[in-house]
Coordinates of C-alpha atoms and ligand atoms in Angstrom, one line a residue:
X1 CA 98.4 144.8 70.0
X2 CA 97.2 141.8 68.0
X3 CA 98.5 138.5 69.1
X4 CA 101.3 137.1 66.8
X5 CA 100.2 133.9 65.2
X6 CA 102.3 130.7 65.8
X7 CA 103.2 129.3 62.4
X8 CA 102.6 125.7 61.5
X9 CA 104.0 124.4 58.2
X10 CA 102.5 121.4 56.5
X11 CA 101.6 120.1 53.1
X12 CA 97.8 119.7 53.4
X13 CA 95.8 121.8 55.9
X14 CA 92.4 120.1 56.4
X15 CA 89.6 122.1 57.9
X16 CA 87.1 119.7 59.5
X17 CA 87.8 116.5 61.4
X18 CA 84.6 114.5 60.7
X19 CA 84.8 111.2 58.8
X20 CA 85.8 112.9 55.4
X21 CA 88.6 115.0 56.8
X22 CA 90.0 112.2 59.0
X23 CA 89.8 109.6 56.2
X24 CA 91.7 112.0 53.9
X25 CA 94.3 112.7 56.6
X26 CA 94.7 109.0 57.3
X27 CA 95.3 108.2 53.6
X28 CA 97.7 111.1 53.1
X29 CA 99.8 110.1 56.2
X30 CA 100.0 106.6 55.0
X31 CA 101.5 108.0 51.8
X32 CA 104.0 110.1 53.8
X33 CA 102.2 113.4 53.0
X34 CA 102.2 115.6 56.0
X35 CA 98.9 117.1 57.1
X36 CA 97.1 118.8 59.9
X37 CA 93.4 118.5 60.7
X38 CA 91.6 121.3 62.5
X39 CA 88.1 120.6 64.0
X40 CA 85.7 123.0 65.7
X41 CA 83.8 120.5 67.8
X42 CA 85.2 118.2 70.5
X43 CA 85.6 114.4 70.1
X44 CA 82.7 113.6 72.4
X45 CA 80.2 115.8 70.5
X46 CA 81.0 114.2 67.2
X47 CA 80.9 110.7 68.7
X48 CA 77.4 111.4 69.9
X49 CA 76.0 113.0 66.8
X50 CA 73.8 110.4 65.3
X51 CA 73.7 110.3 61.5
X52 CA 73.0 107.7 58.9
X53 CA 74.3 104.2 59.1
X54 CA 74.6 102.6 55.6
X55 CA 78.1 102.1 54.1
X56 CA 78.6 101.0 50.5
X57 CA 81.1 98.1 50.2
X58 CA 83.6 100.5 48.7
X59 CA 83.4 102.7 51.8
X60 CA 84.0 99.7 54.0
X61 CA 87.0 98.7 51.9
X62 CA 88.5 102.2 52.2
X63 CA 88.5 101.7 56.0
X64 CA 89.7 98.1 56.1
X65 CA 92.2 98.3 53.2
X66 CA 93.9 101.3 54.8
X67 CA 94.3 99.7 58.2
X68 CA 91.6 101.4 60.2
X69 CA 90.6 99.0 63.1
X70 CA 88.2 96.4 61.7
X71 CA 85.3 97.2 64.0
X72 CA 83.2 97.9 60.9
X73 CA 83.6 94.2 60.1
X74 CA 83.0 92.9 63.6
X75 CA 80.3 95.3 64.7
X76 CA 78.8 96.3 61.3
X77 CA 75.9 94.3 59.9
X78 CA 76.0 93.2 56.3
X79 CA 72.6 93.8 54.5
X80 CA 71.7 92.2 51.2
X81 CA 68.5 94.1 50.6
X82 CA 65.8 96.4 51.7
X83 CA 62.0 96.2 51.9
X84 CA 60.0 98.9 50.0
X85 CA 56.6 99.0 51.7
X86 CA 53.7 100.8 50.1
X87 CA 49.9 100.4 50.0
X88 CA 50.6 98.4 53.2
X89 CA 52.5 95.7 51.4
X90 CA 56.2 94.7 51.6
X91 CA 58.3 94.5 48.4
X92 CA 61.7 92.9 49.3
X93 CA 64.6 93.8 47.0
X94 CA 67.5 91.3 47.1
X95 CA 70.7 93.3 46.2
X96 CA 72.9 90.2 46.2
X97 CA 70.7 88.5 43.7
X98 CA 70.0 91.7 41.7
X99 CA 73.4 93.2 41.4
X100 CA 75.7 91.0 43.4
X101 CA 76.4 93.6 46.0
X102 CA 75.6 94.3 49.7
X103 CA 75.9 97.2 52.1
X104 CA 77.0 97.4 55.7
X105 CA 74.9 99.0 58.5
X106 CA 77.5 100.8 60.7
X107 CA 76.7 104.1 62.3
X108 CA 78.5 107.1 61.0
X109 CA 79.6 108.2 64.5
X110 CA 81.3 104.8 64.9
X111 CA 83.2 105.5 61.6
X112 CA 84.3 108.8 63.2
X113 CA 85.4 107.0 66.4
X114 CA 87.4 104.4 64.4
X115 CA 89.1 107.0 62.2
X116 CA 90.0 109.3 65.1
X117 CA 91.5 106.3 66.9
X118 CA 93.5 105.4 63.9
X119 CA 94.8 109.0 63.6
X120 CA 95.7 109.0 67.3
X121 CA 97.4 105.6 67.0
X122 CA 99.5 106.8 64.0
X123 CA 100.4 110.1 65.8
X124 CA 98.3 112.2 63.3
X125 CA 98.0 115.9 64.0
X126 CA 94.3 116.3 64.7
X127 CA 93.2 119.2 66.8
X128 CA 89.7 119.4 68.2
X129 CA 88.0 122.4 69.7
X130 CA 89.8 124.8 67.4
X131 CA 88.1 127.5 65.4
X132 CA 89.3 128.5 61.9
X133 CA 88.8 132.3 61.5
X134 CA 90.4 133.2 58.2
X135 CA 91.5 131.5 55.0
X136 CA 94.1 133.4 53.0
X137 CA 95.9 133.3 49.6
X138 CA 94.2 130.3 48.1
X139 CA 94.8 131.8 44.7
X140 CA 98.5 131.5 45.3
X141 CA 100.7 128.4 45.7
X142 CA 101.1 129.3 49.4
X143 CA 97.6 129.2 50.9
X144 CA 97.1 129.7 54.6
X145 CA 94.5 129.7 57.3
X146 CA 94.3 130.9 60.8
X147 CA 92.7 129.3 63.8
X148 CA 92.5 129.7 67.6
X149 CA 92.7 126.7 69.9
X150 CA 90.6 126.2 73.1
X151 CA 93.0 128.4 75.1
X152 CA 92.7 131.2 72.6
X153 CA 96.2 130.8 71.1
X154 CA 96.3 132.0 67.5
X155 CA 97.9 129.8 64.9
X156 CA 98.6 130.2 61.2
X157 CA 98.8 127.1 59.0
X158 CA 101.0 127.4 55.9
X159 CA 100.2 124.6 53.5
X160 CA 100.6 123.7 49.8
X161 CA 96.9 122.8 49.6
X162 CA 93.9 123.5 51.8
X163 CA 90.9 121.1 52.1
X164 CA 87.5 122.2 53.3
X165 CA 85.9 119.2 55.0
X166 CA 83.9 121.2 57.4
X167 CA 80.4 120.0 56.8
X168 CA 77.2 121.5 55.5
X169 CA 77.7 124.9 57.1
X170 CA 81.2 125.0 55.7
X171 CA 83.3 128.1 56.6
X172 CA 85.7 127.1 53.8
X173 CA 83.0 127.1 51.2
X174 CA 81.9 130.6 52.2
X175 CA 85.3 132.0 51.4
X176 CA 85.0 131.3 47.7
X177 CA 84.3 134.6 45.8
X178 CA 80.9 135.0 44.1
X179 CA 82.5 135.4 40.7
X180 CA 83.7 131.8 40.6
X181 CA 80.9 129.9 42.2
X182 CA 77.4 128.6 41.5
X183 CA 75.1 127.0 44.0
X184 CA 72.3 124.5 43.2
X185 CA 69.6 123.9 45.9
X186 CA 66.3 122.2 46.6
X187 CA 64.5 122.6 49.9
X188 CA 61.8 120.1 51.0
X189 CA 58.6 120.8 52.9
X190 CA 59.4 118.1 55.5
X191 CA 62.1 116.8 57.7
X192 CA 62.9 113.5 59.5
X193 CA 62.1 112.8 63.1
X194 CA 64.8 110.3 64.2
X195 CA 64.7 108.1 67.3
X196 CA 66.9 105.5 68.9
X197 CA 65.1 102.9 70.9
X198 CA 66.1 99.9 73.1
X199 CA 64.1 97.3 71.3
X200 CA 64.7 94.1 69.2
X201 CA 64.7 94.3 65.4
X202 CA 61.3 94.5 63.8
X203 CA 62.4 92.9 60.6
X204 CA 65.5 91.4 59.1
X205 CA 66.0 94.2 56.5
X206 CA 65.5 98.0 56.6
X207 CA 62.0 99.1 55.7
X208 CA 61.4 102.2 53.6
X209 CA 57.7 102.9 53.8
X210 CA 55.5 105.2 51.7
X211 CA 52.1 105.7 53.4
X212 CA 49.2 108.2 53.3
X213 CA 50.5 109.4 56.7
X214 CA 54.0 110.1 55.3
X215 CA 57.3 108.3 55.0
X216 CA 58.9 106.0 57.7
X217 CA 62.2 104.3 57.7
X218 CA 62.8 101.3 60.1
X219 CA 66.5 100.9 60.5
X220 CA 68.7 99.2 63.0
X221 CA 71.8 99.6 65.1
X222 CA 72.2 96.3 66.9
X223 CA 70.2 93.3 68.2
X224 CA 69.0 95.5 71.1
X225 CA 69.1 99.1 69.7
X226 CA 67.0 100.3 66.7
X227 CA 67.0 103.5 64.6
X228 CA 63.8 104.7 63.1
X229 CA 62.7 107.9 61.3
X230 CA 59.4 109.3 60.2
X231 CA 58.7 112.3 58.0
X232 CA 57.6 115.3 60.0
X233 CA 57.3 119.1 59.8
X234 CA 60.7 120.8 59.7
X235 CA 59.6 122.9 62.8
X236 CA 58.5 119.9 64.8
X237 CA 59.4 120.1 68.5
X238 CA 60.6 116.8 69.9
X239 CA 59.2 117.6 73.3
X240 CA 55.7 117.5 71.9
X241 CA 56.2 113.8 71.1
X242 CA 55.6 111.2 73.9
X243 CA 56.8 107.7 73.3
X244 CA 53.2 106.5 72.8
X245 CA 52.6 109.2 70.2
X246 CA 55.8 108.3 68.4
X247 CA 55.0 104.6 68.3
X248 CA 51.5 105.1 67.1
X249 CA 52.7 107.5 64.3
X250 CA 55.4 105.0 63.2
X251 CA 53.0 102.0 63.4
X252 CA 50.3 103.7 61.3
X253 CA 52.9 104.3 58.6
X254 CA 54.0 100.7 58.3
X255 CA 50.5 99.2 58.9
X256 CA 49.0 96.9 56.4
X257 CA 46.7 93.9 55.8
X258 CA 49.6 91.6 56.9
X259 CA 49.2 93.0 60.4
X260 CA 52.8 94.1 60.6
X261 CA 53.7 95.9 63.9
X262 CA 56.9 97.3 65.2
X263 CA 58.7 95.9 68.2
X264 CA 58.8 98.8 70.7
X265 CA 60.9 99.8 73.7
X266 CA 62.2 102.8 75.6
X267 CA 63.2 105.7 73.3
X268 CA 66.5 107.4 74.4
X269 CA 67.2 109.8 71.6
X270 CA 64.8 112.1 69.6
X271 CA 66.1 114.5 66.9
X272 CA 64.6 116.4 64.0
X273 CA 66.9 116.3 61.0
X274 CA 66.3 119.0 58.4
X275 CA 67.3 118.2 54.9
X276 CA 68.0 119.7 51.5
X277 CA 69.7 119.0 48.2
X278 CA 72.7 121.3 47.7
X279 CA 75.7 121.4 45.3
X280 CA 78.5 124.0 45.1
X281 CA 80.2 124.2 41.7
X282 CA 83.1 124.0 41.3
X283 CA 84.4 122.0 44.3
X284 CA 87.7 123.9 44.2
X285 CA 89.1 127.3 44.0
X286 CA 92.8 127.8 43.5
X287 CA 94.6 125.7 46.1
X288 CA 91.4 125.0 48.1
X289 CA 89.3 121.9 47.6
X290 CA 85.9 121.0 49.1
X291 CA 85.0 117.4 50.1
X292 CA 81.8 115.9 51.5
X293 CA 79.0 118.0 53.0
X294 CA 81.1 121.1 52.6
X295 CA 80.6 120.8 48.8
X296 CA 77.3 119.1 48.6
X297 CA 74.5 117.7 50.7
X298 CA 71.9 115.1 49.8
X299 CA 68.6 114.4 51.6
X300 CA 69.1 111.3 53.8
X301 CA 66.8 108.9 51.9
X302 CA 69.2 106.2 50.6
X303 CA 72.0 107.2 52.9
X304 CA 74.4 108.6 50.3
X305 CA 76.0 111.4 52.3
X306 CA 79.0 109.7 53.9
X307 CA 79.5 107.4 50.9
X308 CA 79.7 110.4 48.6
X309 CA 82.1 112.1 51.0
X310 CA 84.4 109.0 50.9
X311 CA 84.2 108.9 47.1
X312 CA 85.4 112.6 47.1
X313 CA 88.2 111.6 49.5
X314 CA 89.3 108.8 47.1
X315 CA 89.5 111.1 44.1
X316 CA 91.2 114.0 46.0
X317 CA 93.6 111.7 47.7
X318 CA 94.8 110.2 44.4
X319 CA 95.1 113.7 42.9
X320 CA 97.1 114.9 45.9
X321 CA 99.3 111.8 45.9
X322 CA 100.1 112.5 42.2
X323 CA 100.7 116.2 42.9
X324 CA 103.2 115.6 45.8
X325 CA 105.0 112.7 44.1
X326 CA 105.3 114.2 40.5
X327 CA 104.7 117.9 40.9
X328 CA 102.0 117.7 38.3
X329 CA 98.7 119.5 39.2
X330 CA 96.8 117.7 36.4
X331 CA 94.7 115.4 38.5
X332 CA 94.1 118.2 41.1
X333 CA 92.8 120.3 38.3
X334 CA 90.4 117.6 37.3
X335 CA 89.2 116.9 40.9
X336 CA 86.0 119.0 40.8
X337 CA 84.7 117.8 37.5
X338 CA 85.4 114.1 38.3
X339 CA 83.9 114.3 41.8
X340 CA 80.9 116.2 40.6
X341 CA 79.9 113.4 38.1
X342 CA 79.3 111.1 41.1
X343 CA 77.8 113.9 43.1
X344 CA 75.1 114.5 40.5
X345 CA 74.3 110.8 40.2
X346 CA 73.9 110.7 44.0
X347 CA 71.8 113.9 44.0
X348 CA 69.5 112.3 41.4
X349 CA 69.2 109.1 43.4
X350 CA 68.6 110.8 46.7
X351 CA 66.0 113.2 45.2
X352 CA 64.3 110.3 43.4
X353 CA 64.1 108.1 46.5
X354 CA 62.9 111.1 48.6
X355 CA 60.1 112.2 46.2
X356 CA 59.0 108.7 45.5
X357 CA 58.7 107.8 49.2
X358 CA 57.5 111.0 50.9
X359 CA 54.0 112.5 50.7
X360 CA 54.0 116.2 51.4
X361 CA 51.2 117.2 53.9
X362 CA 49.4 119.2 51.2
X363 CA 50.2 116.7 48.4
X364 CA 48.4 117.0 45.2
X365 CA 46.4 113.8 45.0
X366 CA 47.7 113.2 41.5
X367 CA 51.3 113.4 42.7
X368 CA 50.7 111.0 45.6
X369 CA 49.2 108.4 43.3
X370 CA 51.9 109.0 40.7
X371 CA 54.5 108.2 43.4
X372 CA 52.7 104.9 44.1
X373 CA 52.7 104.2 40.3
X374 CA 56.5 104.8 40.3
X375 CA 57.0 102.4 43.3
X376 CA 54.9 99.8 41.5
X377 CA 56.9 100.3 38.3
X378 CA 60.2 99.8 40.2
X379 CA 59.2 96.8 42.2
X380 CA 57.4 95.0 39.5
X381 CA 60.3 95.0 37.1
X382 CA 63.7 93.4 37.4
X383 CA 65.2 96.3 35.6
X384 CA 63.6 98.7 38.0
X385 CA 64.8 96.8 41.0
X386 CA 68.3 96.6 39.6
X387 CA 68.3 100.3 38.9
X388 CA 67.5 101.0 42.6
X389 CA 69.8 98.2 43.9
X390 CA 72.8 99.5 41.8
X391 CA 72.4 103.0 43.0
X392 CA 71.8 102.1 46.6
X393 CA 74.8 99.8 46.8
X394 CA 77.0 102.3 45.0
X395 CA 78.4 102.8 41.5
X396 CA 82.0 101.8 41.1
X397 CA 84.5 104.4 42.3
X398 CA 86.2 106.2 39.4
Ligands
LIG401 C1 69.8 105.0 58.0 C2 69.7 106.3 57.5 C3 69.3 106.5 56.2 O1 69.1 107.7 55.7 C4 69.0 105.4 55.3 O2 68.6 105.6 54.1 C5 69.2 104.1 55.8 C6 69.6 103.9 57.2 C7 70.2 104.8 59.4 O3 70.5 105.8 60.1 O4 70.3 103.7 59.8

C-alpha cells in the first residue's frame, strides 16, 4: 500500500534552498510569514559549489539590511572598476567615477553559507537532502507539493503559495503546462574552464580579456586565493589540463606589449562551466512563482545570475507581503511582468558582454574584428564606459 504522506501546513512552500530560496525565506520569516524550504542537495555540496563572485551593492544591502551576518562586509572586497583588455592592452573602467557605484567580490557559496546560518539562527524550517516528487493544484488557492526526506519518509506541503527556486534544471518549472509557457534560449559554442589557485593577486581589479586565443577572466577570492576562467570547448575534460598547460593558456590570453604576466600557484579546483541564455515566460502559473535560475539563466560574463535572482526575490517578497497582509493578489499578479523587465535587461547585458569578449573557435574574421571595434567604441567614449558601468553595477531595483 502506498505510504500515507505526513501533512505540513505553511503559507509559502519554497522548492530550492540555494541563495534565492533562502533569501526569500529569510525575508518572509522576518515579516512573520511562515514558510518551509525544501532542498535536494546537502549543505556541504552547496557550500562547495563554486559559482560567480560579484554582488551588486543592492544585493549586499539585501543581506546586511535584513540582518544576515555581516561577513560580506568583513570578508568581501569592494571593487570600483574592471579592466577590459583587448589587443594586449588594458582599458581600466572606474565605476565610482563613471556612475558613482561599486560592486563587492564575495563568492556565491559564501552567500549561501551566510543565509543558511541566518535561517538556522532564526529557527527557519529548511530541509536539505529532500526530493520534491510532485507539485499539485497550483491552479487552485490550495497548492501542494510532495517530497521525500533522506529516510524516505513522504511529506505533503499544503501552502497558499509555492515558489520554484530550484535552479537551472528546475523541477517546478517543468510542471507548467505547455499551453501557458514560452521558452527563449540561446546556446553558445563555448564554455568556461574555471580554476581556483593558491596565488597572490595578479592585478588590483578583475581583468576581462578578449584575445585571438579566446576569452579569459582574471578574478579573485582573497589575498592568497584567486579565481580565473578561460573560454574552452563545452566538452573539454579537466583531466587533460595540467597546471602548466592551464597557465600557458591563461597567460597567452592576457599577454601584451606591456609584458603583463599572471602570478601563478598550485591549482586546487578545475571545473568546466557550460552556459546558455534562457528565459521562461511567464514566471508564474496560478499560485506557483519562479525565481532565479529556475526562471532564467544568463551566461556568466558580467556575473548577473545571483544579482538577478535577488532582484526577483525582492519583487516577489513585496508581492507576498502585500498578499498576506491585505489579501490582495494585485502585486502577485504583476510579479512576472515586473521581474521580466529586469531579466531581459540582464539578458541583453550578459549576451552583449559574452559576444563582445569571446571569439568562437571558427569565428568569422569579420565578426572577430567587429567585436574589437565594439570594445574600442565602448572604452574610447565616456558614454560607452558609463553604459557598461551602469549595467555591471546594477540598475536600481524596482
Ligand atoms: C566572477 C565570475 C564572473 O562571471 C564574473 O563576471 C566576475 C567574477 C568570479 O567568479 O569571481
